[in-house]
Short mmCIF file of C-alpha atoms in Angstrom, two decimals:
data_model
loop_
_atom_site.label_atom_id
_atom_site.label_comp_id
_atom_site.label_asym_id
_atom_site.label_seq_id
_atom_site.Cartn_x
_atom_site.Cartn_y
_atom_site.Cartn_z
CA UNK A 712 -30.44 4.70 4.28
CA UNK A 713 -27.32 7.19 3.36
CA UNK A 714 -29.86 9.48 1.98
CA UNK A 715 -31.89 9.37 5.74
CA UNK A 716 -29.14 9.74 7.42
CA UNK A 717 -27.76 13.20 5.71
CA UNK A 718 -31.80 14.23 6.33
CA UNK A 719 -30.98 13.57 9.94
CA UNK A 720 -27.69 15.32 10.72
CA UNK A 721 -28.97 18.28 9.05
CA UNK A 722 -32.22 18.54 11.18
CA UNK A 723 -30.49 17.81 14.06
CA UNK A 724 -28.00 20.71 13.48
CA UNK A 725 -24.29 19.27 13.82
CA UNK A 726 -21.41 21.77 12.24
CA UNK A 727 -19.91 19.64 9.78
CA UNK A 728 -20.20 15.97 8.80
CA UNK A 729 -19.27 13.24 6.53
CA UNK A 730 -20.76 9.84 5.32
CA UNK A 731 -19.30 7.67 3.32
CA UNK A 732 -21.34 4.11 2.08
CA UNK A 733 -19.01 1.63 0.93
CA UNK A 734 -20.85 -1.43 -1.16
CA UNK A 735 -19.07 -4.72 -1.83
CA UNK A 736 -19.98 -7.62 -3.65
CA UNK A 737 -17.44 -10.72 -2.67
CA UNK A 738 -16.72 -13.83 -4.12
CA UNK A 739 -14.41 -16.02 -1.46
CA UNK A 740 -12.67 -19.87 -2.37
CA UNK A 741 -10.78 -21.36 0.49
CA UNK A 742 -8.16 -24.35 -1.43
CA UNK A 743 -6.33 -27.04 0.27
CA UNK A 744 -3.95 -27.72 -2.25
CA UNK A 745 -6.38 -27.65 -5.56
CA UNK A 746 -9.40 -29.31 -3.64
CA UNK A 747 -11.96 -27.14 -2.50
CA UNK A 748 -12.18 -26.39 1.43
CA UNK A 749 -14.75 -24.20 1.40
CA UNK A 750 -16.41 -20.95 -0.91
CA UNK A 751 -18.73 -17.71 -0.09
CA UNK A 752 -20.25 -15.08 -1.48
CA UNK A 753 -20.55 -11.84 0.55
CA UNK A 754 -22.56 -8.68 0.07
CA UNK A 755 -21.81 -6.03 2.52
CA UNK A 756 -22.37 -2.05 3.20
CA UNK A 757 -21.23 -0.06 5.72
CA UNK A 758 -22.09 3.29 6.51
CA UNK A 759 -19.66 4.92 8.43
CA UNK A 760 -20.49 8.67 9.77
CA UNK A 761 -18.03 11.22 11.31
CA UNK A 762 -19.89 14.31 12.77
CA UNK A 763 -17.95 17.62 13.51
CA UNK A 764 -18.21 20.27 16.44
CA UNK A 765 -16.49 23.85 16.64
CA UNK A 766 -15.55 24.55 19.97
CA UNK A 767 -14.41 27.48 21.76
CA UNK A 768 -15.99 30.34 19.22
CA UNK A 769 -14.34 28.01 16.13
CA UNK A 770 -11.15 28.01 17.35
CA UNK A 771 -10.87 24.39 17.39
CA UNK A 772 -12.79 21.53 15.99
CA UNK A 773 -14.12 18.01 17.80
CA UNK A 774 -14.98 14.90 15.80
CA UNK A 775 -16.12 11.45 16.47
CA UNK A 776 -16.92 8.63 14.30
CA UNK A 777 -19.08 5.74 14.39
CA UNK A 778 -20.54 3.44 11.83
CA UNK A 779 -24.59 3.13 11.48
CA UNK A 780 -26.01 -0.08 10.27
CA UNK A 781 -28.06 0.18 7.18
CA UNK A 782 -30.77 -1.40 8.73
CA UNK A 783 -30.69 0.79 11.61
CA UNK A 784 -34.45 2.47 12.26
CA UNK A 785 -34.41 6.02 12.25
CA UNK A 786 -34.80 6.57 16.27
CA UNK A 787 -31.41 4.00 16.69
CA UNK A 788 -29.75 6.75 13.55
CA UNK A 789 -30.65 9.82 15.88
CA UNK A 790 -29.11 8.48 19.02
CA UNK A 791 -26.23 7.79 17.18
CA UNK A 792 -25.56 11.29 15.42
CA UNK A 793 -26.49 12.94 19.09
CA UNK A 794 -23.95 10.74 20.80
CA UNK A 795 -21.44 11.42 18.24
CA UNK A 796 -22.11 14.90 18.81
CA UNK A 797 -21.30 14.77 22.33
CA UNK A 798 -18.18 12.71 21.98
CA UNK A 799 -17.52 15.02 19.53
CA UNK A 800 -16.37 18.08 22.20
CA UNK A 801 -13.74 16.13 23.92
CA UNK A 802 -11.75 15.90 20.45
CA UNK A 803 -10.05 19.33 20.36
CA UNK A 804 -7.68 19.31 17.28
CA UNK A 805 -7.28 22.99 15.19
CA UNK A 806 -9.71 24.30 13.32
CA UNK A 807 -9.73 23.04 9.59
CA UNK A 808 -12.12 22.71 6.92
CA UNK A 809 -13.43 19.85 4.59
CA UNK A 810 -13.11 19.48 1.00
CA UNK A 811 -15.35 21.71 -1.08
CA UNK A 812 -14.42 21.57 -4.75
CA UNK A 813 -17.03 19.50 -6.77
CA UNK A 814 -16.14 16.51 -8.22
CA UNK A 815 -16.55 14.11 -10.64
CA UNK A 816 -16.95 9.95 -9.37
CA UNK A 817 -16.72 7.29 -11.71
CA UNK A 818 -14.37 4.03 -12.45
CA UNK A 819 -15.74 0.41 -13.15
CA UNK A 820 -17.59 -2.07 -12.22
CA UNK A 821 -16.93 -5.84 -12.53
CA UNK A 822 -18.17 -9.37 -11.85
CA UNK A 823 -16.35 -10.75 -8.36
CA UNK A 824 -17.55 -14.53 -9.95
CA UNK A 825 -15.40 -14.01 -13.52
CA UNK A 826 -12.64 -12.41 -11.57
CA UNK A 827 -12.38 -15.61 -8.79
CA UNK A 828 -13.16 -17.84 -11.91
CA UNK A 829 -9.35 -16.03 -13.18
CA UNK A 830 -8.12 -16.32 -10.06
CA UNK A 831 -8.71 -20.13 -9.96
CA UNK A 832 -7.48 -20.90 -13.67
CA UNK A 833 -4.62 -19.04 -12.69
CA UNK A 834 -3.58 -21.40 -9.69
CA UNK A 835 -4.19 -24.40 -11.91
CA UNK A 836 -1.39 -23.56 -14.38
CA UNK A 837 1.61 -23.26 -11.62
CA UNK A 838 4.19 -25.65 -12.67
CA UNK A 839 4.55 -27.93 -9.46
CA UNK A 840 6.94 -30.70 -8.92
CA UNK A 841 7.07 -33.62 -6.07
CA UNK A 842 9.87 -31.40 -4.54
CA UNK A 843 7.72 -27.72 -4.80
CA UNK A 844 4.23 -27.51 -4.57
CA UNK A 845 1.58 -25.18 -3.27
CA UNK A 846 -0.14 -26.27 0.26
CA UNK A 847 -2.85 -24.05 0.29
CA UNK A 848 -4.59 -20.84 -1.02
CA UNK A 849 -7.56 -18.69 -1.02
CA UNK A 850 -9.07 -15.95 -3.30
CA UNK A 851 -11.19 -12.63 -2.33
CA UNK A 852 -12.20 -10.93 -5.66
CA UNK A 853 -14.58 -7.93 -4.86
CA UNK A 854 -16.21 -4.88 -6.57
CA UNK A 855 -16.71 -2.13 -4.39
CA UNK A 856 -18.78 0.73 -4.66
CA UNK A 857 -18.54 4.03 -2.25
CA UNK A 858 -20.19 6.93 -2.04
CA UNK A 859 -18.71 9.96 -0.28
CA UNK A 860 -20.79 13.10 1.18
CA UNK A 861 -19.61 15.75 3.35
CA UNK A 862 -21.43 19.27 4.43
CA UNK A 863 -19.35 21.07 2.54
CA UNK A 864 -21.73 19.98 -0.86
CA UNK A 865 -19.54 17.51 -2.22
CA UNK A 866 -21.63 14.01 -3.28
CA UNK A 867 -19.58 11.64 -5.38
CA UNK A 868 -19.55 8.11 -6.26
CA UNK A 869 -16.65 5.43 -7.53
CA UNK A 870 -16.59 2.15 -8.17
CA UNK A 871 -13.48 -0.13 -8.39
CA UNK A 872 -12.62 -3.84 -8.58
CA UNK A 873 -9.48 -4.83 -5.71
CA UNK A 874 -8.28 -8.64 -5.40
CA UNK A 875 -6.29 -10.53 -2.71
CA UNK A 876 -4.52 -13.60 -2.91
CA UNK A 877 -2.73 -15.40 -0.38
CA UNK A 878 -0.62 -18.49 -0.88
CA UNK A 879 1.54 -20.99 0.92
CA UNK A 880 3.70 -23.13 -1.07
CA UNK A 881 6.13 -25.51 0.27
CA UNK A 882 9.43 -27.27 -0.58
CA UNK A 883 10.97 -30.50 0.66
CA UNK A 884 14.14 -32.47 -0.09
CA UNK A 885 15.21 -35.78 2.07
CA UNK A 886 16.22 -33.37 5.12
CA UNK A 887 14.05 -30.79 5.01
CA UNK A 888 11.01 -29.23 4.79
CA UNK A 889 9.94 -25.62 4.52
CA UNK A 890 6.73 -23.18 3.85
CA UNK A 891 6.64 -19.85 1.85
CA UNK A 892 3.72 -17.27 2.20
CA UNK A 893 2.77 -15.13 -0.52
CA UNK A 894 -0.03 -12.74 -0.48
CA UNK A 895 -0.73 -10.63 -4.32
CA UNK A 896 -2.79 -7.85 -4.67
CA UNK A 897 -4.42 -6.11 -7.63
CA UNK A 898 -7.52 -4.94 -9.20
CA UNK A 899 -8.51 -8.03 -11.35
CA UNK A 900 -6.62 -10.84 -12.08
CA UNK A 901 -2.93 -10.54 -14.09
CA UNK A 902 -2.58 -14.76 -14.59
CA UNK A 903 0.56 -14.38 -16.45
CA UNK A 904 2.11 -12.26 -13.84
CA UNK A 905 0.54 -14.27 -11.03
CA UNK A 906 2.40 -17.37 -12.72
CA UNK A 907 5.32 -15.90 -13.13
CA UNK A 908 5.67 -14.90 -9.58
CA UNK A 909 4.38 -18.07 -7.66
CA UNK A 910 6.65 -19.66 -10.08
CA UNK A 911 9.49 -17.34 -8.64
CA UNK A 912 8.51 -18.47 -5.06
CA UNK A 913 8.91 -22.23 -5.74
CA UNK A 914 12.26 -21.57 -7.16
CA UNK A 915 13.21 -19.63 -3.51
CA UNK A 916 11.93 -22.47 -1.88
CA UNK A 917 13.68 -24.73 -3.42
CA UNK A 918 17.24 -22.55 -3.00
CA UNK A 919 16.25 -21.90 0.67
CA UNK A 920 17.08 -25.90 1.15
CA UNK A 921 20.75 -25.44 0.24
CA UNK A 922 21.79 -22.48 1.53
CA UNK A 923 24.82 -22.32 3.86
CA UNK A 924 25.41 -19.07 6.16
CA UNK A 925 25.37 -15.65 4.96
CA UNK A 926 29.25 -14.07 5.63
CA UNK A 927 29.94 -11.64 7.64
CA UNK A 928 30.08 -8.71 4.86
CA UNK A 929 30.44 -5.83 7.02
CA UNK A 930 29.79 -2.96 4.36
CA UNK A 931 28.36 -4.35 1.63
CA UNK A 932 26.35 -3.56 -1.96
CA UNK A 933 23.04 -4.70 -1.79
CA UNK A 934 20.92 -5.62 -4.98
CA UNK A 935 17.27 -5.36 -4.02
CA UNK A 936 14.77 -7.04 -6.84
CA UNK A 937 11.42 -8.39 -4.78
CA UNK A 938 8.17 -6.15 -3.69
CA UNK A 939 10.43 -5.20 0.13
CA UNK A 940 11.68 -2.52 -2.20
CA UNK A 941 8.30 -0.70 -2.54
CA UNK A 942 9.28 -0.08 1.54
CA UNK A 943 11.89 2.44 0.52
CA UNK A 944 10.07 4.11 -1.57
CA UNK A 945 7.00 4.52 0.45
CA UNK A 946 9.78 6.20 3.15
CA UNK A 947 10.11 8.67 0.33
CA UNK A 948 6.34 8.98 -0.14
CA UNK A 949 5.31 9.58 3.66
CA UNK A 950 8.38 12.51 3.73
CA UNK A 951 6.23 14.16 1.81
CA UNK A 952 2.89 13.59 3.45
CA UNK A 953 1.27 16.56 5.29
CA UNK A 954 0.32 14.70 8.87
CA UNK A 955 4.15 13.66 8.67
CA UNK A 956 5.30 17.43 8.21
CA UNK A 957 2.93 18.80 10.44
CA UNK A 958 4.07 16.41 13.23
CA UNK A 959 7.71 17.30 12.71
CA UNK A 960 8.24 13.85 11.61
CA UNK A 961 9.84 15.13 8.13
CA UNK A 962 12.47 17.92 7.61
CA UNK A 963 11.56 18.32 3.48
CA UNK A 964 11.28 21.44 2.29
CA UNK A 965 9.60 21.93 -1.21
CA UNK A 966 12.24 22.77 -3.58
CA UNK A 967 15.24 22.07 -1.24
CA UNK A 968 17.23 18.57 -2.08
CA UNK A 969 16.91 16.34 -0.05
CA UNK A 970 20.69 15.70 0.07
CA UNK A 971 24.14 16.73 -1.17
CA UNK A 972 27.30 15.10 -3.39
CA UNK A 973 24.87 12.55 -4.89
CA UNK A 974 27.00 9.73 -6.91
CA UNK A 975 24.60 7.64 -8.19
CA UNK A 976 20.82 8.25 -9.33
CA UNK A 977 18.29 10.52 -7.86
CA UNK A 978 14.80 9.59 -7.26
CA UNK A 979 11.53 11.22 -9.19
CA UNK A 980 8.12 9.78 -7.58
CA UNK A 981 4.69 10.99 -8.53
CA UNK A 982 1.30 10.23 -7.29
CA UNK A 983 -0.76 8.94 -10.52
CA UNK A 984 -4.38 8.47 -10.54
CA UNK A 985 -4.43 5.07 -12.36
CA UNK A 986 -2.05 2.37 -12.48
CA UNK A 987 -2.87 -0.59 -14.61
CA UNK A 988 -4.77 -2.84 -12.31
CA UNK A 989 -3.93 -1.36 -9.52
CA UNK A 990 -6.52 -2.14 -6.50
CA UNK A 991 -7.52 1.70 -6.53
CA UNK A 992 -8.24 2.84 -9.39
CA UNK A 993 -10.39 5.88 -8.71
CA UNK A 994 -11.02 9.69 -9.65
CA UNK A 995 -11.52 10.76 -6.11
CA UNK A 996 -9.99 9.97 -2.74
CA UNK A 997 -11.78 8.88 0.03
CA UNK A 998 -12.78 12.63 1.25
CA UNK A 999 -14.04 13.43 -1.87
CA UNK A 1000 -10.46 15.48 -3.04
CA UNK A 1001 -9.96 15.06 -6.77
CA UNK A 1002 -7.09 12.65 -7.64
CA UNK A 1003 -4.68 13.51 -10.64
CA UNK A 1004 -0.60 12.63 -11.76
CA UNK A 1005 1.45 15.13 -9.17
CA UNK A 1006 5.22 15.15 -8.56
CA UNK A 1007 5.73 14.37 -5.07
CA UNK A 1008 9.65 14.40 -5.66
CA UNK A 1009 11.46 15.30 -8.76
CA UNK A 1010 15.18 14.60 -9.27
CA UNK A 1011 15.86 14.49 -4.95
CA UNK A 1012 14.00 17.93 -4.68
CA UNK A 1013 10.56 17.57 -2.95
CA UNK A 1014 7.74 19.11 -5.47
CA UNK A 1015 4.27 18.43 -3.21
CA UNK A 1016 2.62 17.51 0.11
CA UNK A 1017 -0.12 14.89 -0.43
CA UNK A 1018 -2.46 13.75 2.46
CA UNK A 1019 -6.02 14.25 4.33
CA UNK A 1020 -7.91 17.79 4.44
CA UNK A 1021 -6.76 18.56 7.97
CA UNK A 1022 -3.38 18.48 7.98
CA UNK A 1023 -3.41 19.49 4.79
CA UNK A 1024 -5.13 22.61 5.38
CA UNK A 1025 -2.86 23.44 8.13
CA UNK A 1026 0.00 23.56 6.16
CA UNK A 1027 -1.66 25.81 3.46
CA UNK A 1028 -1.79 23.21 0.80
CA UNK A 1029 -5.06 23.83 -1.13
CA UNK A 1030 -4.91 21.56 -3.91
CA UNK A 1031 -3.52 18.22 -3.31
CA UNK A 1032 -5.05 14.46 -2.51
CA UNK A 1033 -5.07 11.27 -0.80
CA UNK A 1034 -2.30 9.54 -2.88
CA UNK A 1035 -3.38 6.09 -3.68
CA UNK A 1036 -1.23 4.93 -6.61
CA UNK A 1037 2.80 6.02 -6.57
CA UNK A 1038 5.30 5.69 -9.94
CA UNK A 1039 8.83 6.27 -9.76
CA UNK A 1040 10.82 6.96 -12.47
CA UNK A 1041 14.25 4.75 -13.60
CA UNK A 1042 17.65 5.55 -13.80
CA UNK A 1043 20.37 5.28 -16.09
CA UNK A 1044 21.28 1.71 -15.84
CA UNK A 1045 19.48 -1.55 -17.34
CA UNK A 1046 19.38 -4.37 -14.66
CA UNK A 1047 21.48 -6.64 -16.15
CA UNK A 1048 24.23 -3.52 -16.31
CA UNK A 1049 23.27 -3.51 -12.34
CA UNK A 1050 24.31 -6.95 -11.80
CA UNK A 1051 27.93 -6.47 -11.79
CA UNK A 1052 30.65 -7.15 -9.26
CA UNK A 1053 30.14 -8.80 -6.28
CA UNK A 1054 26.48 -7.68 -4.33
CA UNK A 1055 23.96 -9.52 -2.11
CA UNK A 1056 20.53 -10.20 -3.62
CA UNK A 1057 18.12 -10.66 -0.58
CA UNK A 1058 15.04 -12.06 -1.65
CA UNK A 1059 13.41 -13.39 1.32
CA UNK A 1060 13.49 -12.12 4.71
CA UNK A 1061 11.61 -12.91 7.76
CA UNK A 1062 10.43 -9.19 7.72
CA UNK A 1063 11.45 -5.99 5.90
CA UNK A 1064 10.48 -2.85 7.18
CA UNK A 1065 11.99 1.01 6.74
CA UNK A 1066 11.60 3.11 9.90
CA UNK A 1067 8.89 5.84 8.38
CA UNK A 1068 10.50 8.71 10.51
CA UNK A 1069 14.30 7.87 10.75
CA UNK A 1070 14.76 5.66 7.37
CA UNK A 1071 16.89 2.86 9.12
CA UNK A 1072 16.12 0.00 7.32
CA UNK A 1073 16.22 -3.50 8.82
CA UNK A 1074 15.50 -7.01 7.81
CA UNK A 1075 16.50 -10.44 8.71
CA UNK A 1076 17.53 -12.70 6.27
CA UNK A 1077 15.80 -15.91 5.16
CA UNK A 1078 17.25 -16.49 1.13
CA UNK A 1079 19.38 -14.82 -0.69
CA UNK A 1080 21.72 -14.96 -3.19
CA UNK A 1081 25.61 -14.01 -2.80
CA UNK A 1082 27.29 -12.90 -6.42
CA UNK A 1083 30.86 -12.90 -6.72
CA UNK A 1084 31.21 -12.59 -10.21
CA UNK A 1085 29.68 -15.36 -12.52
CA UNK A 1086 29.40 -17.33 -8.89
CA UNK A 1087 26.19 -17.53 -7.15
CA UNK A 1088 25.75 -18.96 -3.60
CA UNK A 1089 22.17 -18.79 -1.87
CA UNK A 1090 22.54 -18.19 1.60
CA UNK A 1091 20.67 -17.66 4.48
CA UNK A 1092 20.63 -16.17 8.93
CA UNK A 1093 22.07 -12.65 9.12
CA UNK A 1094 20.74 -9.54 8.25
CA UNK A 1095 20.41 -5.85 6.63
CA UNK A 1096 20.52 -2.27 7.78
CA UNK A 1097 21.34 0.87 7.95
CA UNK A 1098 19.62 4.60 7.28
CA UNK A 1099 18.48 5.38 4.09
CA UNK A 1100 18.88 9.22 4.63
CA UNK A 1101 22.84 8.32 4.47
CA UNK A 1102 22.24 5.45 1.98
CA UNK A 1103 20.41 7.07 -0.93
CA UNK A 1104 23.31 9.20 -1.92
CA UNK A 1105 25.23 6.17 -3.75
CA UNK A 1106 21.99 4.57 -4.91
CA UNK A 1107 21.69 3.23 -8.97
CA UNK A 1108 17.60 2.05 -10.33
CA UNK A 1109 17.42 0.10 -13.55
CA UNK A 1110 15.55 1.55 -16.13
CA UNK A 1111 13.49 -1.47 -15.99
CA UNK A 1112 10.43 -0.81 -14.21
CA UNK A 1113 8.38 -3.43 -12.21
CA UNK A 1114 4.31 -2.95 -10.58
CA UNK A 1115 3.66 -4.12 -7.59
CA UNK A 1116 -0.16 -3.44 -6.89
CA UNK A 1117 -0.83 0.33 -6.44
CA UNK A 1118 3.32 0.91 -6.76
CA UNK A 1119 5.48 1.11 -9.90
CA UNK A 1120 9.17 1.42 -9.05
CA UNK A 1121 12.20 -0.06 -10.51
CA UNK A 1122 12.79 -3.80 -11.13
CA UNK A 1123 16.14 -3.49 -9.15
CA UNK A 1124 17.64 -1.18 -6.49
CA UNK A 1125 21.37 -1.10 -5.74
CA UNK A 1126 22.52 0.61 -2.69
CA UNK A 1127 26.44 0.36 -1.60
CA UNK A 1128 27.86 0.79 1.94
CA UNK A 1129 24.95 -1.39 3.34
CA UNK A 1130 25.76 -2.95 6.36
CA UNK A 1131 25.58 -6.92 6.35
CA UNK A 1132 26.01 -8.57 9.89
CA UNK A 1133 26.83 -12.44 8.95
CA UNK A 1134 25.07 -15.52 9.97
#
C-alpha cells in the first residue's frame, strides 16, 4: 500500500511529502503475580503521511498529517492526500527543506515470542519473601520494522527490537502495607540486570516501612544513584536541541561554556548511534537523517545542535540528526570515593522532573537514605530542588557508568548546595 500511496501524491501534484510505514510484530503476557491473566499477539502497520504546501511564492510552508489505513482503497487514499492538501495552507511555518542525503537502513530483526519467553524466565528468578513480593506484571516484546520516504529521494528501511516492562511489587510488615511501580525498557531482554534491579526495588520497599521524617536540611549535598538522574542530563541534551534554540528556549552558544568558576566536574555528552540494547538501535532517524557518535557537549562547552529538519535548517545546521541514544562521559571520582561525608541518597520520589527551559529541579520524596558517616537512616515526606543552571557548577560523576535504556550516564551524581525542605 506505501508503494500506492507515493504513486498517488505524485500524480496528484502536492510540493513535498513524507510516508513513513511502521511494522510491528507483538507478543503481550498480562501476570497476576506468576499466574497468567491474560496473553496476545499483535501485528500492526501504520502508515502515517504528512503532505507539504509552499505558500505565498515559497515563502512559507503548510503541512498536515494524517495516517491512511493499509487497507484503505485507493479512492478513500486520494481523498485523504487532497484533504491533507487543503489543511495543509492554514499551517504557515518558514520555509525549510527535507532531508536529501541518501542513506543507508538496516539493524535487526528478532523473534517477539523468544524475547517474552526471556522476559518471563526473568520474572521467575526474583528472590521474593512473605514480606516483598511482586503483585503484578506484564511484558510487550516487539520487533518493529519502518520504512521512511520523503520527496526529496530518500527511501530507507530499519528494523529494531524495543521491550517494555512494567511491574508492581509490594511490601508489608504487621502495620503496613505499600506498592512500588517499576516500568524497564530496552531492546531485548538483559535478565541479569532486570534481576538485579527488581531486586533493588524490593529492598526500597522494604526500607520505605521504617522510615521516619526526612530533616529539615536546608542546603544540602545530594547523592543521586537511580534512573531520575537521566532527567538532568536530558536538560543538558534539549539545551542543545535546535526547536529549543530556535524558540529562544536555550541561551547555548557553540563553543561558549556554559558556565564560569566550575569546582567540581564538567559534563561531556554525545549522541551515539548504538547503545547496547538500547530500544533504538538504528542507522537512520525517523526523517531519514543519518545517525552517527556527535559531541553534543564537551567539557561544559556546547559542540552541536541535534533535532528535526526544520528547525534544524533554520538555524543553518546541515549535518546533524534526531538523537536517539545519549552517553555521557565520567568524572574523576569512583562512587564509593563519592560516598563520603554526610549526603542524602533519594531513591524514590513520588515524581522527579527537571524544568526543560529553566533547569529547576523538583521532586517529592518517598525513600531515601540519610548518611551521616558510617550511619544510614531511610527516611521519607519532604522534598528536592533548586536550578541546575546554578547547581552544576559544584557537581562530581563517578567514573562508574550505569545504562538506563537509550541513556548511559554515571552510576552516581553528587550535587552540593541542594535545597532540602524537611518532612
Amino acid at each position: 500500500m506505501t508503494d500506492r500511496i507515493i504513486e498517488l501524491l505524485k500524480a496528484q501534484g502536492v510540493d513535498g511529502f513524507e510516508v513513513t510505514d511502521k511494522c510491528t510484530s507483538a507478543w503481550e503476557f498480562y501476570f497476576i503475580k506468576h499466574e497468567l491473566d491474560q496473553n496476545r499477539v499483535r501485528d500492526v502497520e501504520h502508515i502515517d503521511v504528512t503532505v507539504y504546501r509552499k505558500l505565498e511564492d515559497g515563502k512559507f510552508l503548510g503541512s498536515a498529517t494524517q495516517e491512511i489505513s493499509p487497507t484503505a482503497s485507493e479512492e478513500e487514499a486520494k481523498k485523504i492526500i487532497a484533504d491533507l492538501y487543503e489543511r495543509a495552507q492554514y499551517v504557515k511555518n518558514p520555509y525549510y527543506e527535507l532531508n536529501k542525503k541518501k542513506v543507508e537502513g538496516g539493524g535487526e530483526k528478532f523473534d517477539p515470542a523468544q524475547m517474552a519467553r526471556d522476559f518471563i524466565e526473568a520474572m521467575q528468578q526474583i528472590p521474593e519473601t512473605s514480606g516483598e513480593d511482586i503483585n503484578s506484571y506484564e511484558i510487550f516484546a516487539e520487533s518493529n520494522t519502518r520504512r521512511y520516504v520523503n520527496s526529496e529521494g530518500v527511501d530507507v528501511t530499519v528494523s529494531y527490537p524495543s521491550s517494555t516492562v512494567e511491574v508492581v511489587v509490594n511490601a508489608r510488615n504487621d502495620k503496613h502495607e505499600i506498592e512500588l511501580y517499576r516500568m524497564y525498557t530496552s531492546g531485548t531482554c538483559d535478565k541479569d540486570n532486570l534481576v538485579k534491579e527488581i531486586s533493588k526495588t524490593l529492598s526500597f520497599g522494604k526500607d520505605r516501612l521504617v522510615t521516619v521524617p526526612t530533616p529539615a536540611l536546608d542546603k544540602a549535598t545530594v547523592l543521586f544513584t537511580t534512573a531520575d538522574a537521566v532527567e538532568i542530563f536530558k536538560w543538558f541534551a534539549m539545551k542543545m536541541h535546535a526547536a529549543f534554540k530556535y524558540r529562544g528556549y536555550s541561551d547555548w552558544e557553540k563553543g561558549k561554556a556554559i558556565c564560569e568558576n566550575v569546582e567540581g566536574d564538567t559534563f561531556t555528552i554525545k549522541a551515539v548511534k548504538e547503545l547496547p540494547n538500547s530500544s533504538y538501535n538504528a542507522p537512520v532517524d525517523s526523517q531519514g537523517a543519518a545517525i552517527r557518535d556527535m559531541y553534543i557537549l564537551k567539557e561544559n562547552v556546547p559542540e552541536n545542535f541535534w533535532g528535526d529538519a526544520q528547525f534544524r535548517y533554520y538555524l543553518g545546521v546541515t549535518d546533524s540528526f534526531i538523537a536517539s541514544n545519549f552517553a555521557a562521559e565520567g568524572g574523576s571520582l569512583s562512587e564509593s570515593e563519592l560516598r563520603c561525608g554526610n549526603y542524602l541518597e533519594p531513591v524514590e520520589f513520588s515524581d522527579f522532573s527537571v524544568d526543560p527551559i529553566t533547569g529547576d529541579i523538583a521532586g517529592e520524596i518517598r525513600l531515601a537514605y540519610w548518611h551521616e558517616g558510617d550511619k544510614v537512616t531511610p527516611v521519607s515526606g519532604g522534598s528536592v530542588s533548586g536550578t541546575l543552571s546554578d547547581l552544576i557548577k559544584n557537581v562530581r560523576l563517578s567514573k562508574e557508568l550505569k545504562q538506563y535504556d537509550t541513556t548511559l550516564i554515571p552510576s552516581a551524581v553528587k550535587i552540593e548546595n541542594v535545597t532540602v525542605t524537611g518532612a
